[in-house]
Tab-separated table of C-alpha atoms and ligand atoms in Angstrom:
chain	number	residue	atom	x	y	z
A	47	UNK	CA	0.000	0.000	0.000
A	48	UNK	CA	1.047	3.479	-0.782
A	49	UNK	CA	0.018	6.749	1.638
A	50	UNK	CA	0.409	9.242	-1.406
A	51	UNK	CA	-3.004	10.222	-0.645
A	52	UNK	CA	-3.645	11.730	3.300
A	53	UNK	CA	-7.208	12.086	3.810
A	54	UNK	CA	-8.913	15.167	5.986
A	55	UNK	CA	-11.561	13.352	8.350
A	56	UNK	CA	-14.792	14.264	8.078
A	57	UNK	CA	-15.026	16.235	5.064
A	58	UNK	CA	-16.301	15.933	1.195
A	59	UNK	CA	-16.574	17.976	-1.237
A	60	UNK	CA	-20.052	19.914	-1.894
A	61	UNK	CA	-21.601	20.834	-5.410
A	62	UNK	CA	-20.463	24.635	-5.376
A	63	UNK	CA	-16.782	22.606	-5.220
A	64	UNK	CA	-16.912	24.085	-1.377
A	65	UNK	CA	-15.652	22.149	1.846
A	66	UNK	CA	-18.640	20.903	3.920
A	67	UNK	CA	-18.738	19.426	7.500
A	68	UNK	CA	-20.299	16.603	6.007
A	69	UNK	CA	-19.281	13.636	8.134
A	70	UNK	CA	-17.595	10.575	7.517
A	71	UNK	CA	-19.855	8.085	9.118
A	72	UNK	CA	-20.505	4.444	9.722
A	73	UNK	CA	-24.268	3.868	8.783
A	74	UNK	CA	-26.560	2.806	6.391
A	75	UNK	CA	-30.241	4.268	6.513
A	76	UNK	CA	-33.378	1.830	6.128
A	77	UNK	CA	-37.010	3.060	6.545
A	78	UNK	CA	-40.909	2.687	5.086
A	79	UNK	CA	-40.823	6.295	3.315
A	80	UNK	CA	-39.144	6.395	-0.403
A	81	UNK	CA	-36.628	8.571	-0.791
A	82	UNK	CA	-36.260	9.815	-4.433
A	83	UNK	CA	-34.331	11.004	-6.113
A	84	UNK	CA	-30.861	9.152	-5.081
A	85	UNK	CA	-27.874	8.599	-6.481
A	86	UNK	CA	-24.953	6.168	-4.283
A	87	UNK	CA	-22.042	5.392	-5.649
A	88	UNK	CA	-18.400	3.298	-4.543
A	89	UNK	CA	-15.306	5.252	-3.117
A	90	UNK	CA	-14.157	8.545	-2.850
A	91	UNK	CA	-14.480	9.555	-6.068
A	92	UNK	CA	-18.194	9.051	-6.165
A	93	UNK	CA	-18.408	12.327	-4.262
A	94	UNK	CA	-18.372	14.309	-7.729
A	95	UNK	CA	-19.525	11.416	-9.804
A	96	UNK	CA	-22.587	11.821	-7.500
A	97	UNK	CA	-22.594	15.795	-8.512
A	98	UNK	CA	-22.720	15.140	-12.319
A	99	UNK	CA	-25.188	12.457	-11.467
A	100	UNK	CA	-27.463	14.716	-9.607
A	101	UNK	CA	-27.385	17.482	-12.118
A	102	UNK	CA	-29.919	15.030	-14.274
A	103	UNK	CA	-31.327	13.585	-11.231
A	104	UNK	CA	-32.163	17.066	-9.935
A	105	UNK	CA	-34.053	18.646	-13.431
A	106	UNK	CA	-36.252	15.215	-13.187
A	107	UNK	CA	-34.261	13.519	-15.689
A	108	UNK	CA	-33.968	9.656	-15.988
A	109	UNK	CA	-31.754	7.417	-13.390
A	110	UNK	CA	-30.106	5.498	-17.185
A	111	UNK	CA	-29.160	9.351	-18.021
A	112	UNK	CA	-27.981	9.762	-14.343
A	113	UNK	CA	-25.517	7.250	-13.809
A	114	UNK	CA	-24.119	7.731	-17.299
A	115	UNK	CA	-23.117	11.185	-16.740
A	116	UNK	CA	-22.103	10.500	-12.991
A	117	UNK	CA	-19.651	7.528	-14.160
A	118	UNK	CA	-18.329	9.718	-17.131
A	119	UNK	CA	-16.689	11.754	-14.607
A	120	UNK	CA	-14.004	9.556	-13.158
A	121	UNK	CA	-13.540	8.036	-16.664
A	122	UNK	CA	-11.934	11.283	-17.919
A	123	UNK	CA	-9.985	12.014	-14.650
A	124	UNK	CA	-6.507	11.529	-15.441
A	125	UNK	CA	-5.762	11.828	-11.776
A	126	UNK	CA	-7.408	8.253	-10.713
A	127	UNK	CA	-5.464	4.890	-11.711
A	128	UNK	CA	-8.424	2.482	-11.632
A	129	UNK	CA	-10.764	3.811	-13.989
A	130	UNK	CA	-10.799	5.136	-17.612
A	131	UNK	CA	-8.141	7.605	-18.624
A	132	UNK	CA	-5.245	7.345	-16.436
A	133	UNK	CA	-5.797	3.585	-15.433
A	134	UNK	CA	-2.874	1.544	-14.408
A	135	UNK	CA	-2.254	-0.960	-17.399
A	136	UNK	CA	-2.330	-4.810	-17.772
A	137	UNK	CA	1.100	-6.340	-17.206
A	138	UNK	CA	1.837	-5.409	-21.279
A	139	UNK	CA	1.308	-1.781	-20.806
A	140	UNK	CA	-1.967	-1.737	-22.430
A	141	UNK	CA	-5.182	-0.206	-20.615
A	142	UNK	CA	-7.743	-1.839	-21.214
A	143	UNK	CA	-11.140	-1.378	-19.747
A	144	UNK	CA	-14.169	-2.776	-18.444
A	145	UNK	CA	-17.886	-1.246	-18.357
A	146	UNK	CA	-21.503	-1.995	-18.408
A	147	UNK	CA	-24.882	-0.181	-17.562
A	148	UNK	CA	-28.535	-1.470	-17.086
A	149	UNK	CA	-31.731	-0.047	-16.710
A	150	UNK	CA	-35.344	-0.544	-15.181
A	151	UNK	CA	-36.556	-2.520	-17.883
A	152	UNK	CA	-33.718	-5.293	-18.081
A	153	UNK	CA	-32.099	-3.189	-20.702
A	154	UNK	CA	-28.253	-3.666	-20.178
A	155	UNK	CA	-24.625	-3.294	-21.836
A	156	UNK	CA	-21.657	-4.174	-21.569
A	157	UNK	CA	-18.233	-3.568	-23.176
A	158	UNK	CA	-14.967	-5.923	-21.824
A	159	UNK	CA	-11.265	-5.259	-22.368
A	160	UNK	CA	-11.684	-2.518	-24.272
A	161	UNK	CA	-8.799	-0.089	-25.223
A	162	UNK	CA	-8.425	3.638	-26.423
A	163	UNK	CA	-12.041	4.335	-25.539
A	164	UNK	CA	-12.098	7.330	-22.965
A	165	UNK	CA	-15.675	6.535	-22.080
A	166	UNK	CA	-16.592	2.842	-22.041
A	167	UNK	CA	-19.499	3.432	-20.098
A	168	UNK	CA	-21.086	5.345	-23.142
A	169	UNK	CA	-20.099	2.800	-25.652
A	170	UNK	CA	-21.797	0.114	-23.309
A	171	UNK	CA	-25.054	2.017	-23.375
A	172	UNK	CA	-24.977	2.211	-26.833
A	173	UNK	CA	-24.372	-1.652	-27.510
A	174	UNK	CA	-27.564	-1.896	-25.388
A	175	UNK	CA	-29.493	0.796	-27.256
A	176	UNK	CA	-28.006	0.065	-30.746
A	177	UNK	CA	-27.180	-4.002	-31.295
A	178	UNK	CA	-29.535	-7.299	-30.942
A	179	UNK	CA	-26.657	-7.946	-27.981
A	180	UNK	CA	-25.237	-7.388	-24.592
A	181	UNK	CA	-21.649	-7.565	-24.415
A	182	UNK	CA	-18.920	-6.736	-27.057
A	183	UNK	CA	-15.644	-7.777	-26.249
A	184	UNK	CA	-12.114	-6.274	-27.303
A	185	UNK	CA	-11.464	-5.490	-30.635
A	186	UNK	CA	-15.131	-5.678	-31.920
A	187	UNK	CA	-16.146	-2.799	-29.132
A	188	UNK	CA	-13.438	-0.820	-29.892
A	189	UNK	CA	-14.547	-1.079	-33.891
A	190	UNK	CA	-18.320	-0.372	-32.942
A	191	UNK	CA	-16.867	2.404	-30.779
A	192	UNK	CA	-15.101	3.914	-33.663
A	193	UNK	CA	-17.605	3.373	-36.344
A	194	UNK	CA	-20.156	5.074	-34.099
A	195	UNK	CA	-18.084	8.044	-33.992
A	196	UNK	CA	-15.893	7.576	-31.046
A	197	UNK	CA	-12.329	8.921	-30.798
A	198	UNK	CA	-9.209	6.397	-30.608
A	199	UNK	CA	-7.131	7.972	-27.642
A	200	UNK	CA	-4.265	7.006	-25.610
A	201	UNK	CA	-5.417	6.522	-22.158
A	202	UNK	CA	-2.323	5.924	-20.309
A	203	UNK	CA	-0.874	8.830	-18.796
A	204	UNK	CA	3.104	9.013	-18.079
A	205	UNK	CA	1.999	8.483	-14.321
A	206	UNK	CA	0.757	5.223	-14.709
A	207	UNK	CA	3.320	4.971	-17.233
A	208	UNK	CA	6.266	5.233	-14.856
A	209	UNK	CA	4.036	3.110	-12.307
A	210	UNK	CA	3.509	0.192	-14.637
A	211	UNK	CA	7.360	0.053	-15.862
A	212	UNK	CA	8.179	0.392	-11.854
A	213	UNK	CA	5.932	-2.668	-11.448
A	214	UNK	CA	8.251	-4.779	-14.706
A	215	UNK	CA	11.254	-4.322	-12.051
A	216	UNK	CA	9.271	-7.370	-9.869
A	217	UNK	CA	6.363	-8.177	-12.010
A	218	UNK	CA	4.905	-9.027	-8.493
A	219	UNK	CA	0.956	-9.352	-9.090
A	220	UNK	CA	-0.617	-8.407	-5.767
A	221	UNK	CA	-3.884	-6.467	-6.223
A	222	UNK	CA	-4.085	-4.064	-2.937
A	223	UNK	CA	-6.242	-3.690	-0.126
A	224	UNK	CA	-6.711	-0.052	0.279
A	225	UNK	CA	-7.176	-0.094	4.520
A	226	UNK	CA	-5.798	3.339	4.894
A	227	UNK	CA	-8.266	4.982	2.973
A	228	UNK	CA	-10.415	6.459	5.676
A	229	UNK	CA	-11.473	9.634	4.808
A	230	UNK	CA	-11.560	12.370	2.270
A	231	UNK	CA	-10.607	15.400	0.820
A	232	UNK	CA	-10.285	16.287	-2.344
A	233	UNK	CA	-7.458	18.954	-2.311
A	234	UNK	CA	-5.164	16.199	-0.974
A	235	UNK	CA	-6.153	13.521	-3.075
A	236	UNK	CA	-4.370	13.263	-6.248
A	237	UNK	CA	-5.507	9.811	-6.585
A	238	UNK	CA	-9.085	9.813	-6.594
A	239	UNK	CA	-10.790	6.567	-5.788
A	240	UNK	CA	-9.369	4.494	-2.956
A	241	UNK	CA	-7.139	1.724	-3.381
A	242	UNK	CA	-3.729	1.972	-5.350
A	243	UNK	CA	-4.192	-0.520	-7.676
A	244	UNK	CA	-7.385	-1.242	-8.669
A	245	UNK	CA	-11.515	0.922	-7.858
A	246	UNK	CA	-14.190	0.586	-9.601
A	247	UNK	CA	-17.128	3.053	-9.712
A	248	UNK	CA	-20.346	1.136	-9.548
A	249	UNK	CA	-23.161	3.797	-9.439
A	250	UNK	CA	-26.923	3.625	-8.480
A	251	UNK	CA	-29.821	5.975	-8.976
A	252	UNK	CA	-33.322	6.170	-8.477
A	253	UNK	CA	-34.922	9.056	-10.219
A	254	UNK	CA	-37.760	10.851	-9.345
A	255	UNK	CA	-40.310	8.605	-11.035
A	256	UNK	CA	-39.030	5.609	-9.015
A	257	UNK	CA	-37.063	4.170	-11.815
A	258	UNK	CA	-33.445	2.385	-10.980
A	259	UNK	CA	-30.385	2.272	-13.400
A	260	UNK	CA	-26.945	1.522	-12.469
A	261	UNK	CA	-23.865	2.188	-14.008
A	262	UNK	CA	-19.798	0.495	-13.901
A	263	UNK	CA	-16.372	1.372	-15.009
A	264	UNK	CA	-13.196	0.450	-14.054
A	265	UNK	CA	-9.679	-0.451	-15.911
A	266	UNK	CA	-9.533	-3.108	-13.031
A	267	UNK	CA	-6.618	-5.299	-12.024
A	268	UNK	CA	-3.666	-3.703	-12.699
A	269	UNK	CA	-1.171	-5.568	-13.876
A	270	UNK	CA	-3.903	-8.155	-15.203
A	271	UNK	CA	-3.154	-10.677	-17.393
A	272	UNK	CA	-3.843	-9.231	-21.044
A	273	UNK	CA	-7.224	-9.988	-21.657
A	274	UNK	CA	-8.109	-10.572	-18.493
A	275	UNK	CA	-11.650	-9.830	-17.736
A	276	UNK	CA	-13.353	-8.574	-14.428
A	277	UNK	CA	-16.920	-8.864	-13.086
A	278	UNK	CA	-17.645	-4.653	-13.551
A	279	UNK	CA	-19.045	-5.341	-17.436
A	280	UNK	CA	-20.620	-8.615	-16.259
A	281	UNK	CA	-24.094	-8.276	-15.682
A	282	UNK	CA	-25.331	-9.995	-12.317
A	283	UNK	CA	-21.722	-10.037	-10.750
A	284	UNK	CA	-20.743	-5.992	-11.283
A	285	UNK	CA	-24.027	-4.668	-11.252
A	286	UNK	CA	-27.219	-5.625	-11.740
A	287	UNK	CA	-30.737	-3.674	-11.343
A	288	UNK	CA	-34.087	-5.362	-10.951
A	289	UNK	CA	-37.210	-2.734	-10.677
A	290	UNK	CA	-39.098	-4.821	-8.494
A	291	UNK	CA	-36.257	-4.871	-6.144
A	292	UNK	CA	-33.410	-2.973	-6.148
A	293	UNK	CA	-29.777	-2.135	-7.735
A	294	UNK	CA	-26.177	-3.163	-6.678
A	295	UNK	CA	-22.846	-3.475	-7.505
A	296	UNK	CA	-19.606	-4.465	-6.025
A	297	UNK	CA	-15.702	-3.205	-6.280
A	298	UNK	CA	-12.205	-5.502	-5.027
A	299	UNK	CA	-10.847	-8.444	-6.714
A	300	UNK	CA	-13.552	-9.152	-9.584
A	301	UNK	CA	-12.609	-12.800	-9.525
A	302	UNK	CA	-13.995	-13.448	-6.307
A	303	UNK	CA	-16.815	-11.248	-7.155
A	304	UNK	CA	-17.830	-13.495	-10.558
A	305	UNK	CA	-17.234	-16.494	-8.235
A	306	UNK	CA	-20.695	-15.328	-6.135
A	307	UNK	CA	-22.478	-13.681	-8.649
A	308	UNK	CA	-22.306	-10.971	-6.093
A	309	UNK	CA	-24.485	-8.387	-7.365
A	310	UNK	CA	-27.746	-10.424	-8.609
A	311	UNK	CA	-27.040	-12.475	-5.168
A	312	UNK	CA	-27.766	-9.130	-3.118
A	313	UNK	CA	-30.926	-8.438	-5.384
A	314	UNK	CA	-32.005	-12.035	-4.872
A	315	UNK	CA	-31.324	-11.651	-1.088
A	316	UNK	CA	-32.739	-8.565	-0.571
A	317	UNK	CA	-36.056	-9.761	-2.174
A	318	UNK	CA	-36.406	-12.292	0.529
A	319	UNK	CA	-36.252	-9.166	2.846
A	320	UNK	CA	-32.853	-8.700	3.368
A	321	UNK	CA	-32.183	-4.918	4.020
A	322	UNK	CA	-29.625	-3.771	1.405
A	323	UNK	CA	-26.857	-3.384	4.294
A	324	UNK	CA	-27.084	-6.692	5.641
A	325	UNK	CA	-27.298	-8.085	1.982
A	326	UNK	CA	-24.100	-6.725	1.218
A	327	UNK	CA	-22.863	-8.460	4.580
A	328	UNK	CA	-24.610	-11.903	3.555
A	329	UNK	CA	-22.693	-11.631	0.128
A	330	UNK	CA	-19.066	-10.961	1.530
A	331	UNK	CA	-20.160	-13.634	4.228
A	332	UNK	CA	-20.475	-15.818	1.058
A	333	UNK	CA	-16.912	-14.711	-0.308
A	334	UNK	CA	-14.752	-15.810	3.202
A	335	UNK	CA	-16.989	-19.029	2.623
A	336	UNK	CA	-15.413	-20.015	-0.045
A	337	UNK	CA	-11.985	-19.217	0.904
A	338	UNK	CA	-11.004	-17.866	4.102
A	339	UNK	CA	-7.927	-17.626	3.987
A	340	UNK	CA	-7.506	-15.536	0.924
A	341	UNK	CA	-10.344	-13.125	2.154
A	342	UNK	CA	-8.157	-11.664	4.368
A	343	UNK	CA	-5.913	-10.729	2.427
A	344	UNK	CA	-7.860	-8.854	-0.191
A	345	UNK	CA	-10.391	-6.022	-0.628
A	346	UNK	CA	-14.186	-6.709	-2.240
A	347	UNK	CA	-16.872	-4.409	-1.418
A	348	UNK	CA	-20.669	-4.108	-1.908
A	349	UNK	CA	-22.897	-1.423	-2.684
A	350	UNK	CA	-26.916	-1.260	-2.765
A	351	UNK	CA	-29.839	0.690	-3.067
A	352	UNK	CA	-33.341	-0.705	-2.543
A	353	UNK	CA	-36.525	0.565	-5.195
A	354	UNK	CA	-37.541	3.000	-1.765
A	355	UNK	CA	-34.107	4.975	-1.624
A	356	UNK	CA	-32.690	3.019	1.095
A	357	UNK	CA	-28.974	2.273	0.454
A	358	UNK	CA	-26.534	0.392	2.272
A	359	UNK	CA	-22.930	-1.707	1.556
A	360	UNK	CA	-20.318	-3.680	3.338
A	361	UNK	CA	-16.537	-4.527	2.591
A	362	UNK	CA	-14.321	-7.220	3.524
A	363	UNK	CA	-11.870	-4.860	4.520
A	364	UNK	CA	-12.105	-1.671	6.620
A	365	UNK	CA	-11.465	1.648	4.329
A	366	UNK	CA	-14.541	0.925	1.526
A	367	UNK	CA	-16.132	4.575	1.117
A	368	UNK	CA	-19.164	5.255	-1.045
A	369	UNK	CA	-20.812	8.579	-1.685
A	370	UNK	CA	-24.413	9.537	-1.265
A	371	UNK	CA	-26.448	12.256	-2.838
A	372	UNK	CA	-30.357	12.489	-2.369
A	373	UNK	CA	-32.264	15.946	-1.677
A	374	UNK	CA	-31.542	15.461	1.721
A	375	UNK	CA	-28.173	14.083	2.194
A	376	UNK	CA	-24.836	14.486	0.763
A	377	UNK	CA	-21.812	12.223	2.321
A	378	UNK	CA	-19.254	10.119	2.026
A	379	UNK	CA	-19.684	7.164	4.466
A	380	UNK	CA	-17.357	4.556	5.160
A	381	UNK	CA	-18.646	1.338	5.082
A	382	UNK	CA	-18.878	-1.123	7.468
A	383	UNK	CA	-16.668	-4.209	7.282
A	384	UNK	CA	-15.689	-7.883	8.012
A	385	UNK	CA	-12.215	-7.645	9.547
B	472	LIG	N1	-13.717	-5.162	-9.599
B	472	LIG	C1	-12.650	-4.660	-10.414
B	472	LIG	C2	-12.060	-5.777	-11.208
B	472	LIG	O1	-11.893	-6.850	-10.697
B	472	LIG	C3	-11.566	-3.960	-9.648
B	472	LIG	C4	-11.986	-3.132	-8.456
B	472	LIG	O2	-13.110	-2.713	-8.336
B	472	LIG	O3	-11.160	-2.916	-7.567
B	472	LIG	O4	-11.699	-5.557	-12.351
């Protein structure tokens, strides 16, 4: 682990880009009363995610529209190393990337190990608007990217650059766990996000006529095996939404994520009543299960949000943040955890 990045406690960043008292708390909220519109959304860069979100959620506009624009933001942030522009590469020097979005309806796309593209999250909506299919892998999305008037770019920056030819001098694969990450500020966080090596932002919104989309985009692993594919663009493990329940998504080592099915398994879990906190719990219960050993040693993390507005998550590790924004609250919480 790295401390580059020393957080302020108890502080995040408001909409007019000011420094509120918001706290930094341990909580999840669960009542009768829906609470709409919402937008949650993993680590510390869901704080202005959540703004860009909000900005659609705010003028009534649609939850699909919502988490689009929220996710877009990290993408283009050359500043975070785990998502879009600026992610640490695969073990070749390549960044490639992984995204997918779904809606109220079922509607949902996906685009895996994707390169050049500085917003997957946009081309994965528009596989699920545009084609007869889900997913489009590789060089096929980037090709459907381009042809549908995308621009090629280079999306590693010399930072991640230098990091990635650092990493060739031991070519040690260890995906990180991210406990220092405690708290937030912006001004001293030139790494946006939370862990060193690998974040996701898996987003969530319910929009003022009660309809659910989620969004996710990461470059995952770093250091990944070319090719290698995580569970953010796989629908049911990264995210999945299901109107007559709930959304969810998950962040930390994808593999162990795919292994659980981790976000459909919180949808199926809340639906048999489980509140969307202590489905989160149930799922990374379900993770040490199957290996306890190894879940010590590395980070996966949970996020919900129920069809009434309630929201809650839970991490393996300590140091899992996720950002709220509703027209009542507007926080960065850290989540509860296993260990
Ligand atoms: N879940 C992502 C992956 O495995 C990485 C992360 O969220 O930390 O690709």
């Amino acid at each position: 682990m790295s401390n580059r990045r020393k957080f302020i406690q108890n502080s995040v960043l408001g909409s007019a880009g000011i420094l509120l008292s918001a706290k930094v708390v341990s909580a999840s909220s669960s009542d009768t009363t829906i609470k709409k519109p919402i937008v949650v959304s993993t680590w510390n860069f869901g704080v202005q995610a959540n703004e860009a979100a909000w900005k659609v959620l705010a003028e009534k506009g649609h939850a699909l529209d919502a988490v689009e624009a929220g996710v877009r933001v990290p993408e283009a942030d050359p500043k975070g190393n785990s998502v879009g522009y600026g992610g640490l590469p695969d073990r070749e020097g390549r960044v490639t990337l992984d995204a997918c979005i779904m809606d109220e309806k079922y509607n949902c796309g996906s685009v895996m190990c994707i390169e050049h593209i500085m917003h997957p999250i946009s081309v994965a909506r528009l596989v699920m608007e545009k084609t007869p299919h889900i997913v489009l892998s590789g060089e096929g999305a980037l090709r459907f990217a381009l042809a549908n008037g995308f621009k090629k770019q280079n999306l590693l920056t010399p930072q991640s650059e230098k990091a990635w030819k650092e990493w060739l001098k031991t070519s040690n694969y260890s995906p990180s766990m991210n406990i220092e990450n405690q708290s937030y500020s912006k001004e001293n966080d030139p790494m946006p996000g939370g862990p060193d090596n690998h974040d996701t932002i898996g987003m969530l919104a319910l929009d003022v006529n009660g309809n659910l989309s989620g969004a996710c985009t990461t470059s995952g692993l770093a250091y990944k095996i070319h090719g290698r594919v995580g569970d953010s663009p796989i629908i049911g493990a990264g995210l999945y939404v299901d109107p007559e329940v709930g959304a969810a998504t998950a962040t930390g080592v994808g593999e162990e994520v795919i292994r659980i099915v981790g976000a459909h398994l919180i949808i199926e879990l809340m639906r048999q009543g489980y509140a969307p906190e202590a489905a989160c719990k149930e799922a990374t219960q379900r993770i040490i299960k199957r290996n306890p050993e190894k879940s010590k040693t590395i980070q996966v993390a949970f996020l919900a949000l129920d069809k009434n507005g309630n929201y809650g998550a839970y991490a393996l590790q300590k140091g899992f943040t996720f950002a709220v924004k509703s027209g009542t609250e507007e926080k960065l919480i850290n989540a509860k955890s296993i260990y």
